[in-house]
Every structure is written in structure tokens, then in C-alpha cells.
């Protein structure tokens, strides 16, 4: 052996950092990038010296909102309307650039809430169904139909992805018996509905409401305050479930984002890929050794999906999660937008 | 764990695009920050590694317009910036050597017989090696660490440090000679003489 081998042997063994350990450095680079862009924009929009020069934060395109507003407005007429979640359809394009988000989780969620409030929407008819299409990392597609008011049974259908052990198979089942809000409050069944008309628009009222209708059970859980991250886990998972399967009015969406914003413990991950390889901004939390994240489109703030990591593995480890591909209101269970 | 080779083929393209679209530079962070983090932590410890990694990439971003696009892999360039920044934290680096001196390297990991032998020998003489490394000229130590610890090639070290390849060779030769001098004079000399060979 050589002296270089011996020198190599005293090299301090340092593991590669986790994504969380790189967050601070990533944030500082993001700040530097945005700072340069702001300075450039100021110089390019120079005005006569007698006027006040305003420095505008770098603006991001708002193309996604026009399509969204137009689509949901059609719901009032009883027509089917399709909301296609923006994002690229080609997974795993590591050479794509990553939009830099230098905002803390609170600021990002506040902006997501403001973006939601820019939308216009009308609630679905009680006879209609909320349809959603989600995709797992192994390519499994799940189609779900939930009765808007819970008066009818819902339906789900799955097609196993190519990477799934069940590749080549499909199946489905009725989501019943039905359980409306009234039934949930009366009998304790878990609501199976696509639209929550009374979901509060006040973020402080959201958790009490969800407890009342049985979607969460924090009110009666004595360990609610004792386990670090418990509240983040409940809120993060509930927001994911509602965003992925429910028709939410803009103010209801905003309330969910504001609830996350005002809950300590959520952290921003400026770039995160969802289950089908789309790049977005992650709002993550940890609980009892697991980690979860809600992923948003960094430009339009649209909900992209959720991810869960089990155990202390870093974010390159295999994970669960699903991506929201499509959300729409349709006339009957089984109908496609 | 990051792919040790990464997708560095696009580094030059990403940097060129970042000249007009600054956010494109973020790609380099995702590709190379884990290696730079690990390099800095090995040399100066963990206490300030977050800030130092940030300094590397902020400095790289600021100087990206001067990057030579002929080099598709930007990692040596980033190693060079990191090495410069480490140069401003020599006290932290010397503290790391004192830690190695005090506690020695990690326990030998199972592997090739030569690797196990290296580990055993290193544990026996780690204190003397750490002292010798700390005593090297800064530039000589930079070359030695980039080659022995980070496994860069001579050409990559030359790019990183902005010096000719011939200078890399001469600094490496000087560093190794000096280490042998210190080790020969140490009480571990018989052990070293028994197991070490010249390349």
C-alpha cells in the first residue's frame, strides 16, 4: 500500500448531508439569485429622477389562474368542468431548471392562500360527483368519484402501474355506504363526500370543524399536545386528503393554507419532486421519525401532491406519495371529464 | 446518497443558461452541494459547514460569468472555491487535525485486505499523520487532501486551484516527502517503514 492510502485512511468519515441539512445553504443561494434578479429589474425599469423608484419583487407568470377560473365558473351552469393540474407530464427530467423560491414556509403559504383567493368558483350541484385522478410513484392510477353531498355511494377504480407488483391488473370498488355530513354528525361515520359546504374559511375554525364531522380526532386525543409534530402531521395529511379528493372553494383552500402557515413546525423545501417527477415547492413536517410533505407548483401554487418518508432515511430514499393529476366535477360516478 | 458522478454533463450548459436566467444556477447546487458539504466538513468540521457551503455557492453564482464553458463538469471549479474559503478557516482546520490526533480515524471497515491494512496502520499513526498534515504548507496540504481524500485527478486539482498540472505534481511530491520526514522521525517509524511503499 502507498502513503496516499494511509493518508486516505485518516480521512474523517462524513456522510452525505440530507436535504434538510442543505436547506440553509440553499436558501442563501436562493436569496442571492433573487437579489440579483430584483436589482436587474430595477435597473431595467429606471424612471426619471423626479419619480419614486419602486423595487418590485420578481414576478412569476400567472398563466395557470386564467384557465382555472374559467373552468370552475362553468360548474354553476351544471356543466362538467375539468381542472387539469398544471405541470409537466414527463417524469424525472433532472436537467430541468428549478425555479428558486426564497420564501419561508409561512410566506409561501400566505402567497398560496392569496393566489387561491384570486379564483372565482361556484359549489357543485348536490347531484354531481367530484372526480379525481391520482398517480403513485409506481405508475398506479386511481380514479375516485365522491358524491358532492354524500347522498350516494362513491366509486373508485385503480389500474396498476408498470412498476407495481400488480402490473397488468386493475380493480375498483364502491365507496359506500354513503355518509353525508348530517349522517357523520349523527352516527359518527366518516364522511364520504366530495364537497364540504360548511368547511370554514376562518383557519382557526378548521380543526374544530374537522373534528366535528369526524375527519380528524384531535379533540379527544390526550396525546394531542404531547408528541412533537402531532399537529403538523394531522394538518398536513388532512390538507393533502382534502386537496386530492375534494372540491374546495377558493376561500376554503385559502383557510387550509393559512392554517398551515400559522402552525409552527412546517418547513419549506424549495425544490421537491412529486410522485410523477414534477418539480415543486415542498412544505414538509416530521413526526415520530417519519416525514411528510405537501407539494405545490412554485409558479401557480397549485397543489401537486404529497410525499411520505418512513424512518430516518433522507429524501433520496424510497417513499410513498401520490400526485394529483386531475380534479373535476362530473355528472355521475364513473363518468369521465 | 447522491450519485457520485452526478449529471455533470450539463453543468456548463446550466451555467451558460444562468447568465440570462439566474435561477438555472440552482441546478448546480442540487448536483454538487452534497460533495462540497462533505469536503468542507471533513476539513473544518461541522460547526460552520452550513454557512461555508452557502459561501461557496453564492461566490460561484457571483462569478459564473467567468466560468470557462469548455469544462462541462463544474465540480472541480466548486472544489477550488471551497478550498479558498477553507483557507480563511485555517484555525478550524487545525482543530480538526487535533481531533484526528486525539481520537484517530473511524474503526476499519470491512473491505479489501490492503484497505484493512491501511486502516490499521492509520489508526496506529493517525496522531503523527495529523500533526504532519497540519504542518504542511497550505497549498501543499490542499493538493494532498484533494487527491487523497476527495480523489480528484491531477488535472482536476489543477483546475480547482488554478495552477499548472506540473505544480500539482511538485506540491504533492513535496507534501509526501515532508510527511515521510515527520513520520520517519516519529516513534511510529518502524511501523510505517514496514508497511508503506513509494509509488
Coordinates of C-alpha atoms in Angstrom, one line a residue:
Chain A
X1 CA 0.0 0.0 0.0
X2 CA 1.1 3.6 -0.5
X3 CA 1.4 6.5 1.8
X4 CA -1.6 8.1 0.0
X5 CA -3.7 5.1 1.0
X6 CA -2.6 5.6 4.6
X7 CA -3.4 9.3 4.4
X8 CA -6.8 8.5 2.9
X9 CA -7.5 6.2 5.8
X10 CA -7.4 9.0 8.3
X11 CA -9.9 11.0 6.3
X12 CA -12.8 11.9 8.6
X13 CA -15.8 9.9 7.6
X14 CA -18.6 12.3 6.9
X15 CA -21.9 11.1 5.4
X16 CA -23.5 13.0 2.6
X17 CA -25.9 15.6 4.0
X18 CA -29.6 15.2 4.0
X19 CA -31.7 17.6 2.0
X20 CA -32.7 19.3 5.3
X21 CA -29.1 19.8 6.2
X22 CA -28.6 21.7 3.0
X23 CA -31.6 23.9 3.4
X24 CA -29.8 26.9 4.9
X25 CA -27.2 27.0 2.2
X26 CA -29.9 26.5 -0.5
X27 CA -31.9 29.4 1.0
X28 CA -28.9 31.7 0.9
X29 CA -28.2 30.9 -2.7
X30 CA -31.8 31.5 -3.5
X31 CA -31.6 34.9 -1.8
X32 CA -28.6 35.8 -3.8
X33 CA -30.3 34.8 -7.1
X34 CA -33.5 36.7 -6.3
X35 CA -31.5 39.7 -5.2
X36 CA -29.7 39.8 -8.5
X37 CA -32.9 39.5 -10.4
X38 CA -34.5 42.3 -8.4
X39 CA -31.5 44.6 -8.9
X40 CA -31.6 43.8 -12.7
X41 CA -35.3 44.6 -12.8
X42 CA -34.8 47.9 -11.0
X43 CA -32.0 48.9 -13.4
X44 CA -34.1 48.0 -16.5
X45 CA -37.2 49.9 -15.3
X46 CA -35.3 53.1 -14.4
X47 CA -37.6 56.2 -14.2
X48 CA -36.9 59.9 -14.2
X49 CA -35.2 61.1 -11.1
X50 CA -38.2 63.1 -10.0
X51 CA -40.3 60.0 -9.6
X52 CA -40.1 57.4 -6.7
X53 CA -38.5 54.2 -7.9
X54 CA -40.3 51.2 -6.6
X55 CA -38.5 47.9 -6.4
X56 CA -40.8 45.1 -7.4
X57 CA -40.1 41.6 -6.3
X58 CA -39.5 39.4 -9.3
X59 CA -43.0 38.4 -10.6
X60 CA -43.8 34.9 -11.7
X61 CA -46.2 34.1 -14.6
X62 CA -49.9 33.7 -13.6
X63 CA -51.0 31.7 -16.7
X64 CA -52.4 28.9 -14.6
X65 CA -55.0 31.0 -12.9
X66 CA -56.9 32.1 -16.0
X67 CA -57.5 28.5 -17.0
X68 CA -58.6 27.6 -13.5
X69 CA -61.0 30.5 -13.1
X70 CA -62.6 29.8 -16.5
X71 CA -63.0 26.1 -15.7
X72 CA -64.7 26.5 -12.3
X73 CA -67.1 29.2 -13.5
X74 CA -68.7 26.6 -15.8
X75 CA -69.7 24.5 -12.8
X76 CA -72.5 26.9 -11.9
X77 CA -74.2 26.0 -15.2
X78 CA -74.2 22.3 -14.3
X79 CA -71.6 21.6 -17.0
X80 CA -68.7 19.4 -16.4
X81 CA -65.5 21.3 -16.0
X82 CA -62.1 20.0 -15.9
X83 CA -59.3 21.4 -13.9
X84 CA -56.1 20.0 -15.1
X85 CA -53.3 20.5 -12.6
X86 CA -50.5 22.3 -14.3
X87 CA -47.2 20.7 -14.5
X88 CA -45.0 18.7 -16.9
X89 CA -46.1 15.2 -17.7
X90 CA -42.6 13.8 -18.3
X91 CA -41.2 12.4 -15.1
X92 CA -37.6 12.7 -13.9
X93 CA -36.2 15.4 -16.0
X94 CA -33.1 16.2 -13.9
X95 CA -31.8 18.7 -16.5
X96 CA -34.8 21.0 -16.0
X97 CA -34.1 24.2 -14.2
X98 CA -35.7 24.6 -10.8
X99 CA -37.5 27.8 -10.0
X100 CA -35.9 29.3 -7.0
X101 CA -38.2 30.1 -4.1
X102 CA -36.6 32.0 -1.3
X103 CA -39.7 32.5 0.8
X104 CA -40.0 30.8 4.2
X105 CA -42.8 28.3 4.5
X106 CA -45.1 30.9 6.1
X107 CA -44.6 33.4 3.3
X108 CA -45.1 30.8 0.6
X109 CA -48.3 29.5 2.2
X110 CA -49.6 33.1 2.6
X111 CA -49.0 33.6 -1.1
X112 CA -50.7 30.3 -1.9
X113 CA -53.7 31.5 0.1
X114 CA -53.7 34.8 -1.7
X115 CA -53.5 33.1 -5.0
X116 CA -56.4 30.8 -4.1
X117 CA -58.5 33.9 -3.2
X118 CA -57.9 35.3 -6.7
X119 CA -60.0 32.5 -8.1
X120 CA -63.7 32.5 -8.7
X121 CA -65.8 29.4 -8.2
X122 CA -69.3 28.0 -7.5
X123 CA -70.2 25.0 -5.5
X124 CA -71.1 21.8 -7.3
X125 CA -74.7 20.6 -7.5
X126 CA -75.7 18.1 -4.8
X127 CA -76.4 15.5 -7.5
X128 CA -72.9 15.8 -9.0
X129 CA -69.7 13.9 -8.2
X130 CA -66.2 15.1 -7.6
X131 CA -63.8 13.2 -9.7
X132 CA -60.1 13.0 -9.0
X133 CA -57.2 11.1 -10.8
X134 CA -54.1 10.5 -8.8
X135 CA -50.9 8.6 -9.7
X136 CA -48.4 6.8 -7.4
X137 CA -44.7 6.5 -7.9
X138 CA -45.1 3.1 -9.4
X139 CA -47.4 4.4 -12.0
X140 CA -50.7 3.2 -10.5
X141 CA -53.6 5.4 -11.5
X142 CA -56.5 5.8 -9.1
X143 CA -59.8 7.3 -10.2
X144 CA -62.2 8.4 -7.5
X145 CA -65.7 9.6 -7.6
X146 CA -67.2 11.1 -4.5
X147 CA -70.8 12.3 -4.2
X148 CA -70.9 16.0 -3.8
X149 CA -73.3 15.8 -0.8
X150 CA -72.7 12.3 0.3
X151 CA -76.2 11.1 -0.6
X152 CA -74.9 8.5 -3.0
X153 CA -72.1 5.9 -2.7
X154 CA -68.8 6.9 -4.3
X155 CA -66.7 4.8 -6.6
X156 CA -63.0 4.2 -7.0
X157 CA -61.1 2.4 -9.7
X158 CA -57.4 1.6 -10.0
X159 CA -55.0 0.5 -12.7
X160 CA -51.7 -0.9 -11.5
X161 CA -48.7 0.8 -12.8
X162 CA -45.9 -0.8 -14.8
X163 CA -43.6 -0.7 -11.8
X164 CA -46.2 -2.1 -9.4
X165 CA -46.1 -5.7 -8.3
X166 CA -49.6 -5.9 -9.6
X167 CA -48.7 -4.6 -13.0
X168 CA -51.3 -5.6 -15.7
X169 CA -54.2 -5.7 -13.2
X170 CA -57.0 -3.3 -12.3
X171 CA -59.9 -3.2 -10.0
X172 CA -62.2 -1.0 -8.0
X173 CA -65.0 -0.8 -5.5
X174 CA -67.9 1.1 -4.3
X175 CA -67.2 3.7 -1.7
X176 CA -70.2 3.1 0.5
X177 CA -72.5 3.1 2.3
X178 CA -72.9 6.8 1.8
X179 CA -72.1 9.1 4.7
X180 CA -73.2 12.7 4.4
X181 CA -72.2 15.4 6.8
X182 CA -75.5 15.0 8.6
X183 CA -75.0 11.3 8.9
X184 CA -71.4 11.8 10.1
X185 CA -72.6 14.1 12.9
X186 CA -75.4 11.9 13.9
X187 CA -73.8 8.4 13.7
X188 CA -70.1 9.0 13.7
X189 CA -69.5 7.6 10.2
X190 CA -66.6 9.1 8.3
X191 CA -68.0 11.4 5.6
X192 CA -67.5 10.2 2.0
X193 CA -68.3 13.3 0.2
X194 CA -66.6 15.5 -2.4
X195 CA -67.7 18.9 -1.2
X196 CA -67.8 20.3 2.3
X197 CA -70.1 23.3 2.2
X198 CA -69.5 24.3 5.8
X199 CA -65.7 23.8 5.8
X200 CA -64.8 27.1 7.4
X201 CA -63.0 30.0 5.7
X202 CA -61.5 31.0 9.0
X203 CA -58.3 29.0 9.6
X204 CA -58.9 29.0 13.4
X205 CA -62.3 27.2 12.9
X206 CA -61.0 24.5 10.5
X207 CA -59.7 22.0 13.1
X208 CA -62.8 22.2 15.3
X209 CA -65.0 21.6 12.2
X210 CA -62.9 18.7 11.0
X211 CA -63.2 17.2 14.5
X212 CA -67.0 17.7 14.5
X213 CA -67.5 15.9 11.2
X214 CA -65.1 13.1 12.0
X215 CA -62.3 13.8 9.5
X216 CA -59.8 14.2 12.4
X217 CA -59.8 13.3 16.0
X218 CA -57.6 15.7 17.8
X219 CA -60.2 17.0 20.3
X220 CA -60.4 13.7 22.1
X221 CA -56.8 12.6 21.9
X222 CA -55.0 13.1 25.1
X223 CA -51.6 12.9 23.4
X224 CA -52.5 15.8 21.1
X225 CA -50.0 18.1 22.7
X226 CA -47.5 15.6 23.9
X227 CA -46.0 14.3 20.7
X228 CA -43.8 16.8 18.8
X229 CA -45.1 17.2 15.3
X230 CA -48.5 15.6 16.0
X231 CA -50.4 18.8 15.0
X232 CA -48.3 19.2 11.8
X233 CA -48.9 15.6 10.9
X234 CA -52.7 15.9 11.3
X235 CA -52.9 19.1 9.4
X236 CA -50.5 18.1 6.7
X237 CA -52.2 14.8 6.0
X238 CA -55.7 16.3 6.2
X239 CA -54.9 19.2 3.8
X240 CA -53.4 16.6 1.4
X241 CA -56.5 14.4 1.5
X242 CA -58.9 17.3 1.0
X243 CA -56.9 18.9 -1.8
X244 CA -56.6 15.5 -3.6
X245 CA -60.2 14.4 -3.4
X246 CA -62.5 17.4 -2.6
X247 CA -63.9 20.3 -4.4
X248 CA -62.8 23.3 -2.3
X249 CA -64.0 26.8 -2.8
X250 CA -61.2 29.3 -3.0
X251 CA -61.7 30.7 0.4
X252 CA -61.7 27.2 1.8
X253 CA -58.4 26.4 0.2
X254 CA -57.0 29.7 1.5
X255 CA -58.1 28.8 5.0
X256 CA -56.3 25.4 4.8
X257 CA -53.1 27.1 3.6
X258 CA -53.4 29.8 6.3
X259 CA -53.9 27.1 8.9
X260 CA -50.6 25.5 7.8
X261 CA -48.9 28.9 7.8
X262 CA -49.9 29.7 11.4
X263 CA -48.9 26.3 12.7
X264 CA -45.2 26.1 13.8
X265 CA -43.2 23.3 12.5
X266 CA -43.8 23.3 8.8
X267 CA -40.6 24.0 6.8
X268 CA -40.1 24.9 3.1
X269 CA -38.1 22.8 0.7
X270 CA -37.5 25.0 -2.3
X271 CA -37.4 22.1 -4.8
X272 CA -39.0 18.7 -4.4
X273 CA -40.3 16.3 -7.0
X274 CA -43.7 14.7 -6.7
X275 CA -44.7 11.1 -7.3
X276 CA -44.6 11.6 -11.1
X277 CA -41.5 13.7 -11.3
X278 CA -42.9 17.2 -11.4
X279 CA -40.8 19.7 -9.6
X280 CA -42.5 21.9 -7.0
X281 CA -42.1 23.5 -3.6
X282 CA -42.5 21.2 -0.6
X283 CA -44.0 22.2 2.7
X284 CA -42.7 19.4 5.0
X285 CA -43.1 18.2 8.6
X286 CA -41.7 15.4 10.7
X287 CA -43.4 13.2 13.2
X288 CA -42.2 10.2 15.1
X289 CA -39.4 9.5 12.7
X290 CA -41.4 9.9 9.6
X291 CA -41.6 12.9 7.3
X292 CA -44.3 14.2 5.0
X293 CA -44.7 17.0 2.6
X294 CA -47.4 18.8 0.6
X295 CA -46.0 19.8 -2.8
X296 CA -47.1 22.9 -4.6
X297 CA -46.4 24.2 -8.1
X298 CA -43.9 27.0 -7.5
X299 CA -45.4 29.3 -10.1
X300 CA -49.2 28.8 -9.8
X301 CA -49.3 27.5 -6.2
X302 CA -51.5 24.6 -7.5
X303 CA -51.5 21.5 -5.3
X304 CA -49.4 18.8 -6.9
X305 CA -49.4 16.0 -4.4
X306 CA -48.0 14.6 -1.3
X307 CA -45.0 12.5 -0.2
X308 CA -44.2 10.5 2.9
X309 CA -40.9 9.1 4.0
X310 CA -40.7 6.4 6.6
X311 CA -38.0 6.2 9.2
X312 CA -34.8 8.3 9.4
X313 CA -33.9 7.9 5.7
X314 CA -33.0 11.0 3.8
X315 CA -35.2 12.3 0.9
X316 CA -33.5 10.2 -1.7
X317 CA -34.9 7.0 -0.1
X318 CA -37.9 5.2 -1.5
X319 CA -41.1 6.9 -0.4
X320 CA -44.9 6.8 -0.6
X321 CA -46.9 9.5 -2.1
X322 CA -49.3 10.4 -4.8
X323 CA -49.6 13.1 -7.4
X324 CA -52.9 14.8 -8.2
X325 CA -53.3 14.7 -12.0
X326 CA -56.9 15.9 -12.4
X327 CA -59.8 17.2 -10.4
X328 CA -63.2 17.8 -11.9
X329 CA -66.9 17.8 -11.3
X330 CA -68.9 15.2 -13.3
X331 CA -72.5 14.3 -13.6
X332 CA -72.3 10.7 -12.3
X333 CA -70.0 8.1 -10.7
X334 CA -67.9 6.5 -13.4
X335 CA -68.2 9.5 -15.8
X336 CA -65.0 11.0 -17.0
X337 CA -64.4 14.7 -17.6
Chain B
X1 CA -26.9 9.1 -1.4
X2 CA -26.1 11.3 -4.4
X3 CA -24.8 9.7 -7.5
X4 CA -21.0 10.2 -7.1
X5 CA -20.8 11.1 -10.8
X6 CA -24.0 13.2 -10.8
X7 CA -25.3 14.5 -14.0
X8 CA -22.4 16.9 -14.5
X9 CA -22.5 16.7 -18.3
X10 CA -25.0 19.6 -18.2
X11 CA -23.0 21.9 -15.8
X12 CA -21.6 24.2 -18.5
X13 CA -25.0 24.4 -20.2
X14 CA -26.7 25.2 -16.9
X15 CA -24.2 27.9 -16.1
X16 CA -24.5 29.4 -19.6
X17 CA -28.2 29.5 -19.3
X18 CA -27.9 31.1 -15.9
X19 CA -26.2 34.1 -17.4
X20 CA -29.6 35.3 -18.7
X21 CA -31.8 33.2 -16.4
X22 CA -30.2 33.2 -12.9
X23 CA -32.5 30.6 -11.4
X24 CA -30.9 28.0 -13.7
X25 CA -27.8 28.1 -11.4
X26 CA -29.8 26.2 -8.7
X27 CA -29.2 23.0 -10.7
X28 CA -25.5 23.1 -9.7
X29 CA -26.4 23.3 -6.1
X30 CA -28.6 20.1 -6.3
X31 CA -25.9 18.3 -8.2
X32 CA -22.8 19.2 -6.2
X33 CA -23.7 20.6 -2.8
X34 CA -23.6 17.2 -1.1
X35 CA -19.9 16.7 -2.2
X36 CA -18.9 20.2 -1.3
X37 CA -20.6 19.9 2.1
X38 CA -18.8 16.7 2.8
X39 CA -15.5 18.1 1.7
X40 CA -15.8 21.1 3.9
X41 CA -17.0 19.1 6.9
X42 CA -14.0 16.8 6.5
X43 CA -11.6 19.6 6.6
X44 CA -13.1 22.1 9.1
X45 CA -15.7 20.2 11.0
X46 CA -19.5 20.7 11.2
X47 CA -19.9 23.8 13.3
X48 CA -19.8 26.2 10.4
X49 CA -20.3 24.0 7.4
X50 CA -23.8 25.3 6.5
X51 CA -22.5 28.8 6.2
X52 CA -19.4 27.8 4.3
X53 CA -21.3 25.7 1.8
X54 CA -23.6 28.8 1.3
X55 CA -20.5 31.0 0.8
X56 CA -19.2 28.6 -1.9
X57 CA -22.3 28.7 -4.0
X58 CA -23.0 32.3 -3.5
X59 CA -19.4 33.1 -4.6
X60 CA -19.8 30.7 -7.5
X61 CA -23.0 32.3 -8.6
X62 CA -21.4 35.7 -8.4
X63 CA -18.5 34.6 -10.6
X64 CA -20.5 32.4 -13.0
X65 CA -20.0 34.8 -15.9
X66 CA -16.3 34.0 -15.9
X67 CA -16.8 30.2 -16.0
X68 CA -14.9 28.5 -18.8
X69 CA -17.7 26.7 -20.7
X70 CA -15.2 24.3 -22.2
X71 CA -15.3 22.4 -18.9
X72 CA -18.6 20.5 -18.7
X73 CA -18.1 19.4 -15.2
X74 CA -18.2 22.2 -12.7
X75 CA -17.3 20.2 -9.6
X76 CA -13.5 21.0 -9.7
X77 CA -14.4 24.7 -10.0
X78 CA -16.6 24.4 -6.9
X79 CA -13.8 22.5 -5.1
X80 CA -11.5 25.4 -5.8
X81 CA -13.9 27.9 -4.4
X82 CA -14.4 25.8 -1.4
X83 CA -10.7 25.4 -0.9
X84 CA -10.2 29.1 -1.0
X85 CA -12.9 29.6 1.6
X86 CA -11.4 26.8 3.8
X87 CA -8.2 28.8 3.6
X88 CA -9.9 31.5 5.6
X89 CA -10.7 29.0 8.3
X90 CA -7.4 27.5 9.0
X91 CA -7.9 27.5 12.7
X92 CA -11.0 25.3 12.3
X93 CA -9.0 23.0 10.0
X94 CA -6.2 22.7 12.5
X95 CA -8.7 22.0 15.2
X96 CA -10.0 19.1 13.1
X97 CA -6.5 17.7 12.8
X98 CA -6.2 17.9 16.6
X99 CA -9.4 15.8 16.8
X100 CA -8.0 13.2 14.4
X101 CA -4.9 13.2 16.5
X102 CA -6.8 12.7 19.7
X103 CA -9.4 10.1 18.6
X104 CA -8.0 8.6 15.5
X105 CA -9.9 7.6 12.3
X106 CA -13.1 5.6 12.3
X107 CA -12.9 1.9 13.0
X108 CA -11.7 -0.1 10.0
X109 CA -14.5 -1.0 7.7
X110 CA -14.6 -4.5 6.1
X111 CA -13.1 -4.5 2.7
X112 CA -10.1 -5.3 0.6
X113 CA -7.2 -6.6 2.6
X114 CA -5.0 -3.6 1.6
X115 CA -7.7 -1.3 2.7
X116 CA -8.0 -3.0 6.1
X117 CA -4.2 -2.9 6.4
X118 CA -4.2 0.8 5.6
X119 CA -6.9 1.4 8.2
X120 CA -5.0 -0.5 10.9
X121 CA -1.8 1.3 10.1
X122 CA -3.5 4.7 10.0
X123 CA -5.0 4.1 13.4
X124 CA -1.6 3.4 14.8
X125 CA 0.0 6.5 13.4
X126 CA -3.0 8.8 13.0
X127 CA -1.7 11.2 15.5
X128 CA 1.6 11.6 13.8
X129 CA -0.1 11.9 10.4
X130 CA -2.5 14.6 11.6
X131 CA 0.4 16.5 13.0
X132 CA 2.3 16.2 9.8
X133 CA -0.7 17.3 7.7
X134 CA -1.2 20.3 9.9
X135 CA 2.4 21.2 9.4
X136 CA 2.3 21.3 5.7
X137 CA 2.3 24.5 3.7
X138 CA -1.3 25.4 2.9
X139 CA -1.0 24.9 -0.8
X140 CA 0.7 21.5 -0.4
X141 CA -2.0 20.4 2.0
X142 CA -4.7 21.5 -0.3
X143 CA -3.3 19.4 -3.1
X144 CA -2.7 16.4 -0.9
X145 CA -6.3 16.4 0.5
X146 CA -7.9 16.9 -2.8
X147 CA -6.1 13.9 -4.2
X148 CA -6.1 11.6 -1.2
X149 CA -9.4 12.5 0.4
X150 CA -11.5 13.8 -2.5
X151 CA -10.0 11.5 -5.1
X152 CA -9.6 14.3 -7.7
X153 CA -7.3 13.7 -10.6
X154 CA -4.2 15.8 -11.1
X155 CA -5.9 17.7 -13.9
X156 CA -9.0 18.3 -11.7
X157 CA -6.9 19.6 -8.9
X158 CA -5.0 21.9 -11.3
X159 CA -8.4 23.3 -12.5
X160 CA -9.7 23.6 -8.9
X161 CA -6.6 25.5 -7.7
X162 CA -5.9 27.4 -10.9
X163 CA -2.3 26.0 -11.1
X164 CA -0.5 24.0 -13.8
X165 CA -0.6 20.2 -13.5
X166 CA 3.2 20.3 -13.1
X167 CA 2.7 22.4 -10.0
X168 CA 0.2 19.9 -8.7
X169 CA 2.8 17.1 -9.0
X170 CA 5.5 19.1 -7.4
X171 CA 3.4 20.1 -4.4
X172 CA 2.2 16.6 -4.0
X173 CA 5.8 15.3 -4.1
X174 CA 6.8 17.9 -1.5
X175 CA 3.9 17.1 0.7
X176 CA 4.5 13.4 0.7
X177 CA 8.3 13.9 1.3
X178 CA 7.5 16.1 4.2
X179 CA 5.1 13.7 5.7
X180 CA 7.6 10.9 5.4
X181 CA 10.2 13.1 7.1
X182 CA 7.9 13.7 10.0
X183 CA 6.9 10.1 10.2
X184 CA 10.4 8.8 9.9
X185 CA 11.3 10.9 13.0
X186 CA 8.3 9.7 15.0
X187 CA 8.1 6.7 17.3
X188 CA 5.9 5.0 14.7
X189 CA 8.7 5.0 12.2
X190 CA 9.3 1.2 12.4
X191 CA 5.6 0.5 11.8
X192 CA 5.5 2.9 8.9
X193 CA 8.6 1.6 7.3
X194 CA 7.2 -1.9 7.5
X195 CA 4.0 -1.2 5.6
X196 CA 4.5 1.9 3.4
X197 CA 5.9 1.9 -0.1
X198 CA 6.7 4.6 -2.6
X199 CA 4.6 5.0 -5.6

